[in-house]
PDB file of C-alpha atoms in Angstrom:
ATOM      1  CA  MET A   1      16.754  29.173  -0.054  1.00 90.00           C
ATOM      2  CA  ILE A   2      13.118  29.631   0.555  1.00 96.00           C
ATOM      3  CA  THR A   3      12.299  33.071  -1.060  1.00 94.00           C
ATOM      4  CA  ASP A   4       9.122  34.554  -2.047  1.00 89.00           C
ATOM      5  CA  SER A   5       8.193  36.752  -5.009  1.00 90.00           C
ATOM      6  CA  PHE A   6       8.955  40.253  -2.804  1.00 90.00           C
ATOM      7  CA  GLY A   7      12.765  38.778  -2.431  1.00 92.00           C
ATOM      8  CA  ARG A   8      12.207  37.868   1.135  1.00 93.00           C
ATOM      9  CA  ILE A   9      14.487  34.872   2.414  1.00 95.00           C
ATOM     10  CA  HIS A  10      12.845  32.503   4.843  1.00 96.00           C
ATOM     11  CA  HIS A  11      15.117  30.923   7.437  1.00 97.00           C
ATOM     12  CA  TYR A  12      13.012  30.158  10.580  1.00 97.00           C
ATOM     13  CA  LEU A  13      10.503  27.454  11.095  1.00 97.00           C
ATOM     14  CA  ARG A  14       7.899  27.457  13.361  1.00 97.00           C
ATOM     15  CA  VAL A  15       6.344  23.618  14.028  1.00 97.00           C
ATOM     16  CA  SER A  16       3.023  23.557  16.036  1.00 96.00           C
ATOM     17  CA  LEU A  17       3.181  20.135  17.581  1.00 96.00           C
ATOM     18  CA  THR A  18      -0.524  19.736  18.922  1.00 94.00           C
ATOM     19  CA  PRO A  19      -3.649  22.225  18.847  1.00 91.00           C
ATOM     20  CA  ALA A  20      -4.332  21.030  22.615  1.00 90.00           C
ATOM     21  CA  CYS A  21      -3.781  23.730  25.146  1.00 91.00           C
ATOM     22  CA  ASN A  22      -4.020  23.271  29.150  1.00 92.00           C
ATOM     23  CA  LEU A  23      -5.110  26.887  29.420  1.00 92.00           C
ATOM     24  CA  ARG A  24      -8.244  28.778  27.180  1.00 89.00           C
ATOM     25  CA  CYS A  25      -6.820  32.215  26.752  1.00 87.00           C
ATOM     26  CA  SER A  26      -9.568  34.048  25.046  1.00 79.00           C
ATOM     27  CA  TYR A  27      -7.311  35.925  22.310  1.00 81.00           C
ATOM     28  CA  CYS A  28      -5.755  32.609  21.464  1.00 77.00           C
ATOM     29  CA  ALA A  29      -8.873  29.757  21.344  1.00 70.00           C
ATOM     30  CA  PRO A  30     -12.247  30.155  20.523  1.00 67.00           C
ATOM     31  CA  ALA A  31     -15.013  30.845  23.382  1.00 62.00           C
ATOM     32  CA  ASP A  32     -16.551  27.741  23.217  1.00 62.00           C
ATOM     33  CA  GLY A  33     -13.087  25.671  23.021  1.00 61.00           C
ATOM     34  CA  PHE A  34     -11.340  24.208  20.173  1.00 61.00           C
ATOM     35  CA  ARG A  35     -12.006  20.607  18.929  1.00 68.00           C
ATOM     36  CA  VAL A  36      -9.946  18.638  16.446  1.00 69.00           C
ATOM     37  CA  PRO A  37     -12.478  17.120  13.934  1.00 68.00           C
ATOM     38  CA  PRO A  38     -12.708  13.607  13.567  1.00 73.00           C
ATOM     39  CA  GLY A  39     -10.222  11.621  11.247  1.00 72.00           C
ATOM     40  CA  THR A  40      -7.465  14.666  11.126  1.00 76.00           C
ATOM     41  CA  LYS A  41      -4.050  13.780  10.681  1.00 83.00           C
ATOM     42  CA  GLN A  42      -1.249  15.064  12.581  1.00 90.00           C
ATOM     43  CA  PHE A  43       2.789  14.727  12.130  1.00 94.00           C
ATOM     44  CA  SER A  44       4.637  12.125  13.945  1.00 96.00           C
ATOM     45  CA  ARG A  45       7.650  12.712  15.156  1.00 97.00           C
ATOM     46  CA  SER A  46       9.831  10.812  12.512  1.00 97.00           C
ATOM     47  CA  GLU A  47       7.510  12.860   9.980  1.00 97.00           C
ATOM     48  CA  ILE A  48       8.295  16.027  11.509  1.00 97.00           C
ATOM     49  CA  THR A  49      12.297  15.402  11.954  1.00 98.00           C
ATOM     50  CA  ARG A  50      12.086  14.520   7.876  1.00 98.00           C
ATOM     51  CA  VAL A  51      10.309  17.442   6.795  1.00 98.00           C
ATOM     52  CA  ILE A  52      12.822  19.853   9.435  1.00 98.00           C
ATOM     53  CA  GLY A  53      15.979  18.147   7.935  1.00 98.00           C
ATOM     54  CA  TRP A  54      14.417  18.737   3.979  1.00 98.00           C
ATOM     55  CA  LEU A  55      13.830  22.383   5.126  1.00 98.00           C
ATOM     56  CA  ALA A  56      17.250  22.686   6.602  1.00 98.00           C
ATOM     57  CA  GLY A  57      18.238  21.067   3.034  1.00 97.00           C
ATOM     58  CA  MET A  58      16.548  24.793   1.562  1.00 97.00           C
ATOM     59  CA  GLY A  59      18.357  27.158   4.170  1.00 97.00           C
ATOM     60  CA  VAL A  60      16.309  26.735   7.431  1.00 98.00           C
ATOM     61  CA  THR A  61      18.603  27.503   9.920  1.00 98.00           C
ATOM     62  CA  LYS A  62      16.112  28.216  13.135  1.00 98.00           C
ATOM     63  CA  VAL A  63      13.194  25.889  14.589  1.00 98.00           C
ATOM     64  CA  ARG A  64      10.631  26.658  17.188  1.00 98.00           C
ATOM     65  CA  PHE A  65       8.320  24.559  18.446  1.00 98.00           C
ATOM     66  CA  THR A  66       4.643  25.558  19.324  1.00 96.00           C
ATOM     67  CA  GLY A  67       1.233  24.723  20.000  1.00 91.00           C
ATOM     68  CA  GLY A  68      -1.445  24.775  21.076  1.00 91.00           C
ATOM     69  CA  GLU A  69       0.721  24.001  24.128  1.00 96.00           C
ATOM     70  CA  PRO A  70       3.879  21.922  22.925  1.00 97.00           C
ATOM     71  CA  THR A  71       4.586  20.773  26.244  1.00 98.00           C
ATOM     72  CA  LEU A  72       1.702  18.105  25.957  1.00 96.00           C
ATOM     73  CA  ARG A  73       3.656  16.225  23.325  1.00 96.00           C
ATOM     74  CA  SER A  74       5.022  13.393  25.303  1.00 96.00           C
ATOM     75  CA  ASP A  75       7.725  13.328  22.487  1.00 97.00           C
ATOM     76  CA  LEU A  76       9.155  16.927  22.612  1.00 98.00           C
ATOM     77  CA  ALA A  77      12.157  16.209  24.189  1.00 98.00           C
ATOM     78  CA  GLY A  78      12.813  13.704  21.176  1.00 98.00           C
ATOM     79  CA  LEU A  79      11.778  16.243  18.825  1.00 98.00           C
ATOM     80  CA  ILE A  80      14.237  18.832  20.348  1.00 98.00           C
ATOM     81  CA  HIS A  81      16.904  16.341  20.105  1.00 98.00           C
ATOM     82  CA  ASP A  82      16.114  15.130  16.845  1.00 98.00           C
ATOM     83  CA  THR A  83      16.288  18.995  15.507  1.00 98.00           C
ATOM     84  CA  HIS A  84      19.324  19.869  17.605  1.00 98.00           C
ATOM     85  CA  SER A  85      21.598  16.969  15.492  1.00 98.00           C
ATOM     86  CA  THR A  86      19.997  18.083  12.424  1.00 98.00           C
ATOM     87  CA  ALA A  87      22.703  19.490  10.036  1.00 98.00           C
ATOM     88  CA  GLY A  88      22.166  22.980   9.486  1.00 97.00           C
ATOM     89  CA  ILE A  89      20.032  24.052  12.439  1.00 98.00           C
ATOM     90  CA  SER A  90      21.643  26.201  14.850  1.00 97.00           C
ATOM     91  CA  THR A  91      18.831  27.088  17.115  1.00 97.00           C
ATOM     92  CA  VAL A  92      15.729  25.123  18.474  1.00 98.00           C
ATOM     93  CA  GLY A  93      13.740  27.309  20.659  1.00 98.00           C
ATOM     94  CA  LEU A  94       9.943  26.418  22.529  1.00 98.00           C
ATOM     95  CA  THR A  95       7.251  28.835  23.053  1.00 97.00           C
ATOM     96  CA  THR A  96       4.885  27.544  25.824  1.00 98.00           C
ATOM     97  CA  ASN A  97       2.649  28.869  28.586  1.00 97.00           C
ATOM     98  CA  GLY A  98       4.961  27.835  31.110  1.00 98.00           C
ATOM     99  CA  VAL A  99       2.439  25.458  33.301  1.00 98.00           C
ATOM    100  CA  LEU A 100       4.667  22.071  32.834  1.00 98.00           C
ATOM    101  CA  LEU A 101       7.812  24.189  32.090  1.00 98.00           C
ATOM    102  CA  GLY A 102       9.316  23.592  35.732  1.00 97.00           C
ATOM    103  CA  LEU A 103       8.778  20.023  35.587  1.00 97.00           C
ATOM    104  CA  GLN A 104      10.112  19.221  32.258  1.00 97.00           C
ATOM    105  CA  LEU A 105      12.653  21.473  31.389  1.00 98.00           C
ATOM    106  CA  ASP A 106      15.970  19.604  32.406  1.00 98.00           C
ATOM    107  CA  GLU A 107      14.954  17.050  30.027  1.00 98.00           C
ATOM    108  CA  TYR A 108      14.657  19.677  27.238  1.00 98.00           C
ATOM    109  CA  LEU A 109      17.900  21.274  28.289  1.00 98.00           C
ATOM    110  CA  LYS A 110      19.668  17.911  27.639  1.00 98.00           C
ATOM    111  CA  ALA A 111      17.830  17.580  24.403  1.00 98.00           C
ATOM    112  CA  GLY A 112      19.662  20.658  23.130  1.00 98.00           C
ATOM    113  CA  LEU A 113      16.776  23.445  23.663  1.00 98.00           C
ATOM    114  CA  SER A 114      18.717  27.033  23.129  1.00 98.00           C
ATOM    115  CA  SER A 115      15.907  29.436  23.849  1.00 98.00           C
ATOM    116  CA  VAL A 116      12.288  29.709  25.314  1.00 98.00           C
ATOM    117  CA  ASN A 117       9.232  31.790  24.628  1.00 98.00           C
ATOM    118  CA  ILE A 118       7.075  31.939  27.708  1.00 98.00           C
ATOM    119  CA  SER A 119       3.398  33.614  27.773  1.00 97.00           C
ATOM    120  CA  LEU A 120       2.851  35.672  30.544  1.00 98.00           C
ATOM    121  CA  ASP A 121      -0.121  38.494  30.800  1.00 97.00           C
ATOM    122  CA  THR A 122      -0.328  39.262  34.388  1.00 98.00           C
ATOM    123  CA  LEU A 123       1.229  39.022  37.803  1.00 98.00           C
ATOM    124  CA  ARG A 124      -1.847  38.725  39.420  1.00 98.00           C
ATOM    125  CA  PRO A 125      -3.163  35.213  39.950  1.00 98.00           C
ATOM    126  CA  ASP A 126      -6.869  36.491  40.562  1.00 97.00           C
ATOM    127  CA  ARG A 127      -6.443  38.034  36.581  1.00 97.00           C
ATOM    128  CA  PHE A 128      -4.484  35.001  35.426  1.00 97.00           C
ATOM    129  CA  MET A 129      -7.561  32.784  36.290  1.00 97.00           C
ATOM    130  CA  ALA A 130      -9.881  35.401  34.653  1.00 96.00           C
ATOM    131  CA  ILE A 131      -7.529  35.262  31.384  1.00 95.00           C
ATOM    132  CA  SER A 132      -6.757  31.404  31.172  1.00 95.00           C
ATOM    133  CA  LYS A 133     -10.005  30.321  32.956  1.00 94.00           C
ATOM    134  CA  ARG A 134      -7.268  27.863  34.813  1.00 95.00           C
ATOM    135  CA  PRO A 135      -5.435  28.676  38.527  1.00 97.00           C
ATOM    136  CA  TRP A 136      -2.185  27.777  37.754  1.00 97.00           C
ATOM    137  CA  HIS A 137      -0.362  31.117  38.082  1.00 98.00           C
ATOM    138  CA  GLN A 138       2.249  29.901  40.497  1.00 98.00           C
ATOM    139  CA  GLN A 139       3.470  26.917  38.155  1.00 98.00           C
ATOM    140  CA  VAL A 140       4.016  29.434  35.242  1.00 98.00           C
ATOM    141  CA  MET A 141       6.108  31.612  37.389  1.00 98.00           C
ATOM    142  CA  THR A 142       8.004  28.659  38.893  1.00 98.00           C
ATOM    143  CA  GLY A 143       9.021  27.530  35.194  1.00 98.00           C
ATOM    144  CA  ILE A 144       9.945  31.291  34.433  1.00 98.00           C
ATOM    145  CA  ARG A 145      12.197  31.255  37.312  1.00 98.00           C
ATOM    146  CA  LYS A 146      13.848  27.978  36.636  1.00 98.00           C
ATOM    147  CA  ALA A 147      14.263  29.148  32.961  1.00 98.00           C
ATOM    148  CA  ILE A 148      15.820  32.379  33.902  1.00 98.00           C
ATOM    149  CA  ASP A 149      18.160  31.124  36.555  1.00 97.00           C
ATOM    150  CA  CYS A 150      19.446  27.896  34.680  1.00 97.00           C
ATOM    151  CA  GLY A 151      21.684  30.464  32.607  1.00 95.00           C
ATOM    152  CA  ARG A 152      21.498  28.228  29.341  1.00 95.00           C
ATOM    153  CA  LEU A 153      18.339  29.882  27.846  1.00 97.00           C
ATOM    154  CA  GLN A 154      17.735  33.065  25.996  1.00 97.00           C
ATOM    155  CA  VAL A 155      14.436  33.971  27.480  1.00 98.00           C
ATOM    156  CA  LYS A 156      11.530  35.979  26.131  1.00 98.00           C
ATOM    157  CA  LEU A 157       7.983  36.645  28.149  1.00 98.00           C
ATOM    158  CA  ASN A 158       5.382  37.528  25.959  1.00 97.00           C
ATOM    159  CA  MET A 159       2.512  39.677  27.507  1.00 97.00           C
ATOM    160  CA  VAL A 160      -0.480  39.966  24.665  1.00 94.00           C
ATOM    161  CA  VAL A 161      -1.821  43.516  25.865  1.00 94.00           C
ATOM    162  CA  GLN A 162      -5.177  44.273  26.250  1.00 92.00           C
ATOM    163  CA  ARG A 163      -7.433  47.368  27.181  1.00 92.00           C
ATOM    164  CA  GLY A 164      -9.014  47.421  30.029  1.00 93.00           C
ATOM    165  CA  VAL A 165      -7.709  43.779  30.969  1.00 93.00           C
ATOM    166  CA  ASN A 166      -4.006  44.150  31.819  1.00 96.00           C
ATOM    167  CA  GLU A 167      -2.676  47.412  30.489  1.00 95.00           C
ATOM    168  CA  ASP A 168      -2.431  48.507  33.798  1.00 96.00           C
ATOM    169  CA  GLU A 169       0.490  46.006  34.472  1.00 97.00           C
ATOM    170  CA  VAL A 170       2.918  46.945  31.970  1.00 97.00           C
ATOM    171  CA  VAL A 171       5.109  49.160  34.252  1.00 97.00           C
ATOM    172  CA  ASP A 172       4.636  46.951  36.898  1.00 97.00           C
ATOM    173  CA  MET A 173       5.923  43.839  34.682  1.00 98.00           C
ATOM    174  CA  ILE A 174       8.819  45.863  33.911  1.00 97.00           C
ATOM    175  CA  HIS A 175      10.078  46.662  37.233  1.00 97.00           C
ATOM    176  CA  PHE A 176       9.318  42.981  38.245  1.00 98.00           C
ATOM    177  CA  PHE A 177      11.602  41.545  36.001  1.00 98.00           C
ATOM    178  CA  ALA A 178      14.344  44.586  35.669  1.00 96.00           C
ATOM    179  CA  ARG A 179      17.351  42.454  36.999  1.00 95.00           C
ATOM    180  CA  ASP A 180      16.539  39.436  34.751  1.00 97.00           C
ATOM    181  CA  PRO A 181      18.573  38.942  31.650  1.00 97.00           C
ATOM    182  CA  VAL A 182      15.039  38.587  29.653  1.00 97.00           C
ATOM    183  CA  GLU A 183      13.287  40.428  26.534  1.00 97.00           C
ATOM    184  CA  LEU A 184       9.952  41.250  27.988  1.00 97.00           C
ATOM    185  CA  ARG A 185       7.925  41.322  24.799  1.00 96.00           C
ATOM    186  CA  PHE A 186       4.507  43.395  24.482  1.00 95.00           C
ATOM    187  CA  ILE A 187       2.282  41.790  21.581  1.00 91.00           C
ATOM    188  CA  GLU A 188      -0.755  43.876  20.316  1.00 87.00           C
ATOM    189  CA  LEU A 189      -3.903  41.754  19.884  1.00 85.00           C
ATOM    190  CA  MET A 190      -4.282  40.039  16.683  1.00 70.00           C
ATOM    191  CA  PRO A 191      -7.387  38.879  15.069  1.00 61.00           C
ATOM    192  CA  PHE A 192      -8.047  35.143  14.667  1.00 57.00           C
ATOM    193  CA  ALA A 193     -11.170  33.131  14.203  1.00 51.00           C
ATOM    194  CA  GLY A 194     -13.311  32.780  16.907  1.00 49.00           C
ATOM    195  CA  ASN A 195     -11.141  35.269  19.726  1.00 48.00           C
ATOM    196  CA  GLY A 196     -13.761  37.812  19.432  1.00 54.00           C
ATOM    197  CA  TRP A 197     -11.230  40.455  18.243  1.00 56.00           C
ATOM    198  CA  ASP A 198     -12.397  44.177  18.608  1.00 64.00           C
ATOM    199  CA  PRO A 199      -9.906  46.713  17.230  1.00 64.00           C
ATOM    200  CA  GLN A 200     -10.262  48.880  20.161  1.00 66.00           C
ATOM    201  CA  ALA A 201      -9.402  46.209  22.543  1.00 69.00           C
ATOM    202  CA  GLY A 202      -5.779  46.069  21.442  1.00 79.00           C
ATOM    203  CA  ILE A 203      -3.164  48.912  22.368  1.00 88.00           C
ATOM    204  CA  PRO A 204      -0.891  49.928  19.427  1.00 89.00           C
ATOM    205  CA  SER A 205       2.595  49.495  20.273  1.00 89.00           C
ATOM    206  CA  GLN A 206       3.518  53.581  19.835  1.00 91.00           C
ATOM    207  CA  GLU A 207       0.578  54.733  22.273  1.00 93.00           C
ATOM    208  CA  LEU A 208       2.278  51.710  24.818  1.00 93.00           C
ATOM    209  CA  LEU A 209       5.739  52.929  24.352  1.00 94.00           C
ATOM    210  CA  LYS A 210       4.585  56.534  24.946  1.00 94.00           C
ATOM    211  CA  LYS A 211       2.856  55.450  28.254  1.00 95.00           C
ATOM    212  CA  ILE A 212       6.209  53.465  29.398  1.00 96.00           C
ATOM    213  CA  ARG A 213       8.436  56.335  28.409  1.00 95.00           C
ATOM    214  CA  GLN A 214       6.637  58.461  31.247  1.00 95.00           C
ATOM    215  CA  SER A 215       7.958  56.458  34.206  1.00 94.00           C
ATOM    216  CA  VAL A 216      10.961  54.191  32.422  1.00 95.00           C
ATOM    217  CA  ASP A 217      14.167  55.278  30.881  1.00 95.00           C
ATOM    218  CA  LEU A 218      14.681  53.525  27.553  1.00 93.00           C
ATOM    219  CA  ALA A 219      17.343  53.487  24.916  1.00 90.00           C
ATOM    220  CA  THR A 220      17.302  52.135  21.588  1.00 82.00           C
ATOM    221  CA  ILE A 221      18.720  49.073  20.283  1.00 80.00           C
ATOM    222  CA  GLU A 222      17.214  48.500  17.038  1.00 63.00           C
ATOM    223  CA  GLN A 223      14.152  48.462  15.222  1.00 59.00           C
ATOM    224  CA  SER A 224      12.700  45.874  13.209  1.00 50.00           C
ATOM    225  CA  THR A 225      15.137  44.266  10.417  1.00 50.00           C
ATOM    226  CA  ALA A 226      15.389  41.138   8.842  1.00 45.00           C
ATOM    227  CA  GLY A 227      14.991  38.289  10.829  1.00 46.00           C
ATOM    228  CA  HIS A 228      13.392  40.253  13.759  1.00 51.00           C
ATOM    229  CA  VAL A 229       9.780  40.824  14.123  1.00 60.00           C
ATOM    230  CA  SER A 230       9.793  43.392  17.259  1.00 67.00           C
ATOM    231  CA  ASP A 231      11.581  47.013  17.802  1.00 81.00           C
ATOM    232  CA  GLN A 232      13.534  46.335  20.829  1.00 89.00           C
ATOM    233  CA  TRP A 233      14.582  49.058  23.850  1.00 94.00           C
ATOM    234  CA  ALA A 234      16.652  48.757  26.594  1.00 94.00           C
ATOM    235  CA  VAL A 235      15.806  49.512  30.255  1.00 95.00           C
ATOM    236  CA  LYS A 236      18.622  51.839  31.403  1.00 93.00           C
ATOM    237  CA  GLY A 237      20.215  50.772  34.455  1.00 92.00           C
ATOM    238  CA  SER A 238      18.864  47.275  34.328  1.00 94.00           C
ATOM    239  CA  ALA A 239      19.399  43.553  32.323  1.00 94.00           C
ATOM    240  CA  LEU A 240      15.955  43.682  31.099  1.00 96.00           C
ATOM    241  CA  LYS A 241      15.090  44.708  27.434  1.00 96.00           C
ATOM    242  CA  LEU A 242      12.015  45.230  25.751  1.00 96.00           C
ATOM    243  CA  GLY A 243      10.107  44.190  22.624  1.00 93.00           C
ATOM    244  CA  PHE A 244       7.157  45.549  20.810  1.00 92.00           C
ATOM    245  CA  ILE A 245       5.387  43.327  18.289  1.00 87.00           C
ATOM    246  CA  SER A 246       3.227  45.616  16.291  1.00 80.00           C
ATOM    247  CA  SER A 247       1.736  42.927  14.060  1.00 73.00           C
ATOM    248  CA  VAL A 248      -1.221  45.216  13.611  1.00 73.00           C
ATOM    249  CA  SER A 249      -0.354  48.934  13.830  1.00 68.00           C
ATOM    250  CA  ASN A 250       2.879  48.644  12.143  1.00 69.00           C
ATOM    251  CA  ALA A 251       3.311  45.155  10.238  1.00 67.00           C
ATOM    252  CA  PHE A 252       6.750  43.595  10.176  1.00 67.00           C
ATOM    253  CA  CYS A 253       6.037  41.766   6.926  1.00 79.00           C
ATOM    254  CA  GLY A 254       8.404  43.135   4.838  1.00 79.00           C
ATOM    255  CA  THR A 255      11.234  41.810   7.121  1.00 80.00           C
ATOM    256  CA  CYS A 256       9.692  38.420   8.149  1.00 85.00           C
ATOM    257  CA  SER A 257      11.386  35.248   7.546  1.00 92.00           C
ATOM    258  CA  ARG A 258       8.972  32.727   8.909  1.00 92.00           C
ATOM    259  CA  ILE A 259       7.409  29.592   7.761  1.00 95.00           C
ATOM    260  CA  ARG A 260       5.048  27.653   9.711  1.00 95.00           C
ATOM    261  CA  LEU A 261       3.887  23.850   9.874  1.00 96.00           C
ATOM    262  CA  THR A 262       0.744  23.069  11.702  1.00 94.00           C
ATOM    263  CA  ALA A 263       0.195  19.940  13.488  1.00 94.00           C
ATOM    264  CA  ASP A 264      -2.306  18.616  10.928  1.00 92.00           C
ATOM    265  CA  GLY A 265       0.258  18.456   8.342  1.00 94.00           C
ATOM    266  CA  LYS A 266      -0.070  22.061   6.581  1.00 94.00           C
ATOM    267  CA  PHE A 267       2.581  24.559   5.307  1.00 96.00           C
ATOM    268  CA  LYS A 268       1.701  28.012   6.021  1.00 93.00           C
ATOM    269  CA  SER A 269       4.040  30.722   4.276  1.00 91.00           C
ATOM    270  CA  CYS A 270       2.431  33.204   6.800  1.00 87.00           C
ATOM    271  CA  LEU A 271       0.491  33.212   9.941  1.00 80.00           C
ATOM    272  CA  PHE A 272      -2.612  34.616   8.153  1.00 76.00           C
ATOM    273  CA  ASP A 273      -2.125  32.458   5.492  1.00 77.00           C
ATOM    274  CA  ASP A 274      -5.482  30.855   4.379  1.00 78.00           C
ATOM    275  CA  GLY A 275      -4.123  29.090   0.816  1.00 84.00           C
ATOM    276  CA  GLU A 276      -2.236  26.468   3.173  1.00 91.00           C
ATOM    277  CA  LEU A 277      -0.105  23.730   1.287  1.00 95.00           C
ATOM    278  CA  ASP A 278      -0.871  20.013   2.635  1.00 96.00           C
ATOM    279  CA  VAL A 279       2.654  18.503   2.808  1.00 97.00           C
ATOM    280  CA  LEU A 280       1.715  15.596   5.293  1.00 97.00           C
ATOM    281  CA  SER A 281      -0.460  13.693   2.394  1.00 96.00           C
ATOM    282  CA  PRO A 282       2.478  13.990  -0.293  1.00 97.00           C
ATOM    283  CA  LEU A 283       4.912  12.983   2.353  1.00 97.00           C
ATOM    284  CA  ARG A 284       2.808   9.899   3.471  1.00 97.00           C
ATOM    285  CA  ALA A 285       2.484   8.977  -0.557  1.00 97.00           C
ATOM    286  CA  GLY A 286       6.147   8.299  -0.550  1.00 97.00           C
ATOM    287  CA  CYS A 287       7.350  12.160  -2.217  1.00 97.00           C
ATOM    288  CA  THR A 288      11.140  12.383  -2.507  1.00 97.00           C
ATOM    289  CA  ARG A 289      13.258  15.685  -1.201  1.00 97.00           C
ATOM    290  CA  GLU A 290      13.033  16.811  -4.223  1.00 97.00           C
ATOM    291  CA  GLU A 291       9.448  16.744  -4.678  1.00 98.00           C
ATOM    292  CA  PHE A 292       8.866  18.199  -1.534  1.00 98.00           C
ATOM    293  CA  HIS A 293      11.234  20.960  -2.157  1.00 98.00           C
ATOM    294  CA  THR A 294       9.173  22.034  -5.281  1.00 97.00           C
ATOM    295  CA  LEU A 295       5.809  21.908  -3.724  1.00 97.00           C
ATOM    296  CA  ILE A 296       7.620  24.273  -1.074  1.00 97.00           C
ATOM    297  CA  ARG A 297       8.918  26.671  -3.563  1.00 97.00           C
ATOM    298  CA  THR A 298       6.149  27.121  -5.710  1.00 96.00           C
ATOM    299  CA  HIS A 299       3.907  27.792  -2.454  1.00 95.00           C
ATOM    300  CA  MET A 300       5.747  30.668  -1.678  1.00 95.00           C
ATOM    301  CA  LEU A 301       5.867  32.555  -4.747  1.00 94.00           C
ATOM    302  CA  LYS A 302       1.790  32.893  -3.670  1.00 92.00           C
ATOM    303  CA  LYS A 303       2.499  34.807  -0.387  1.00 90.00           C
ATOM    304  CA  PRO A 304       1.166  37.748  -0.366  1.00 84.00           C
ATOM    305  CA  ALA A 305       2.886  41.210   0.623  1.00 83.00           C
ATOM    306  CA  ALA A 306       1.469  41.262   4.161  1.00 74.00           C
ATOM    307  CA  HIS A 307      -0.838  39.634   6.779  1.00 62.00           C
ATOM    308  CA  GLY A 308      -1.796  37.114   4.333  1.00 57.00           C
ATOM    309  CA  GLY A 309      -3.952  39.155   1.938  1.00 54.00           C
ATOM    310  CA  HIS A 310      -6.105  40.063   4.946  1.00 55.00           C
ATOM    311  CA  ASP A 311      -7.565  43.482   6.050  1.00 57.00           C
ATOM    312  CA  PHE A 312      -7.588  43.368   9.727  1.00 54.00           C
ATOM    313  CA  SER A 313     -10.086  46.137   9.543  1.00 51.00           C
ATOM    314  CA  LYS A 314     -12.648  43.895   8.140  1.00 53.00           C
ATOM    315  CA  SER A 315     -13.651  40.427   9.533  1.00 46.00           C
ATOM    316  CA  THR A 316     -11.578  37.359   9.873  1.00 52.00           C
ATOM    317  CA  THR A 317     -11.970  34.077   8.386  1.00 49.00           C
ATOM    318  CA  HIS A 318      -8.664  32.159   8.937  1.00 57.00           C
ATOM    319  CA  ARG A 319      -8.113  29.442  11.746  1.00 57.00           C
ATOM    320  CA  SER A 320      -8.117  30.086  15.552  1.00 61.00           C
ATOM    321  CA  MET A 321      -4.353  30.990  16.753  1.00 61.00           C
ATOM    322  CA  ILE A 322      -4.628  27.685  18.635  1.00 66.00           C
ATOM    323  CA  SER A 323      -4.974  25.446  15.457  1.00 65.00           C
ATOM    324  CA  ILE A 324      -2.255  27.500  13.721  1.00 72.00           C
ATOM    325  CA  GLY A 325       0.284  27.847  16.481  1.00 66.00           C
ATOM    326  CA  GLY A 326       2.009  30.608  18.021  1.00 62.00           C
TER     327      GLY A 326
END
């Protein structure tokens, strides 16, 4: 098992495949864009597959590919296949902005994809352009519909709710997807380097929930527990479920089971972990499985209790979201 000094067991691996993205959402990417420093090393398909296999041997059962935008990796279907075929892995997921999903989904399904999380911050094409700086709202909606209608995937839709930006669409979003068996997740705005984070711009989940309950009839499903990072609610009379990810106002760190690999070969015990562990260099230097396991176990014992040891009331110095992976 992969445990930390607080007894938390980590079985969920998120792998960033690239820092590149075809959108420029302000909460994820720095205003002036993200550029990979010259000479930066990046994981190859075979290296990712080997690390996933070694981590599966330590108890990882769930893998999710993220970015940047993971669908920009030409070998994504191969990576899904490799991971789906890895002993011990039960779930292979994908987090995507949905722009290319409609074109590539069939290939991913054949490779063994079992779940997909798709970002959707607005139902309005003009607002999509304002948030993402790109005009591809219809492509995203097409990808979402294809993922839902295929009937083979667990589908979650991620909405980062920002005060004065898209909070007025929250209830509209619920009504729009009311007939669909998906989970619509409302995510609090989080601080990352270069995103100009302002605590007042984010909306605490409890405030949002109160607003929703004024017009939508909800029933509790479950609160955050080990392996679950959101409080979940059922919309009565609907196939839709709601999730509230309270990363800032009510951190779920005590139940977190996630570990991460960045595209440039770093292992992170937490999304906000500044003390990243370089695993790509020892991998290329020929480290054994046992040596790798020792590196991971030692690093995990340094994991702070919450938020990577950061105080969100102060300025943040860790990476931009696009360079870490969602």
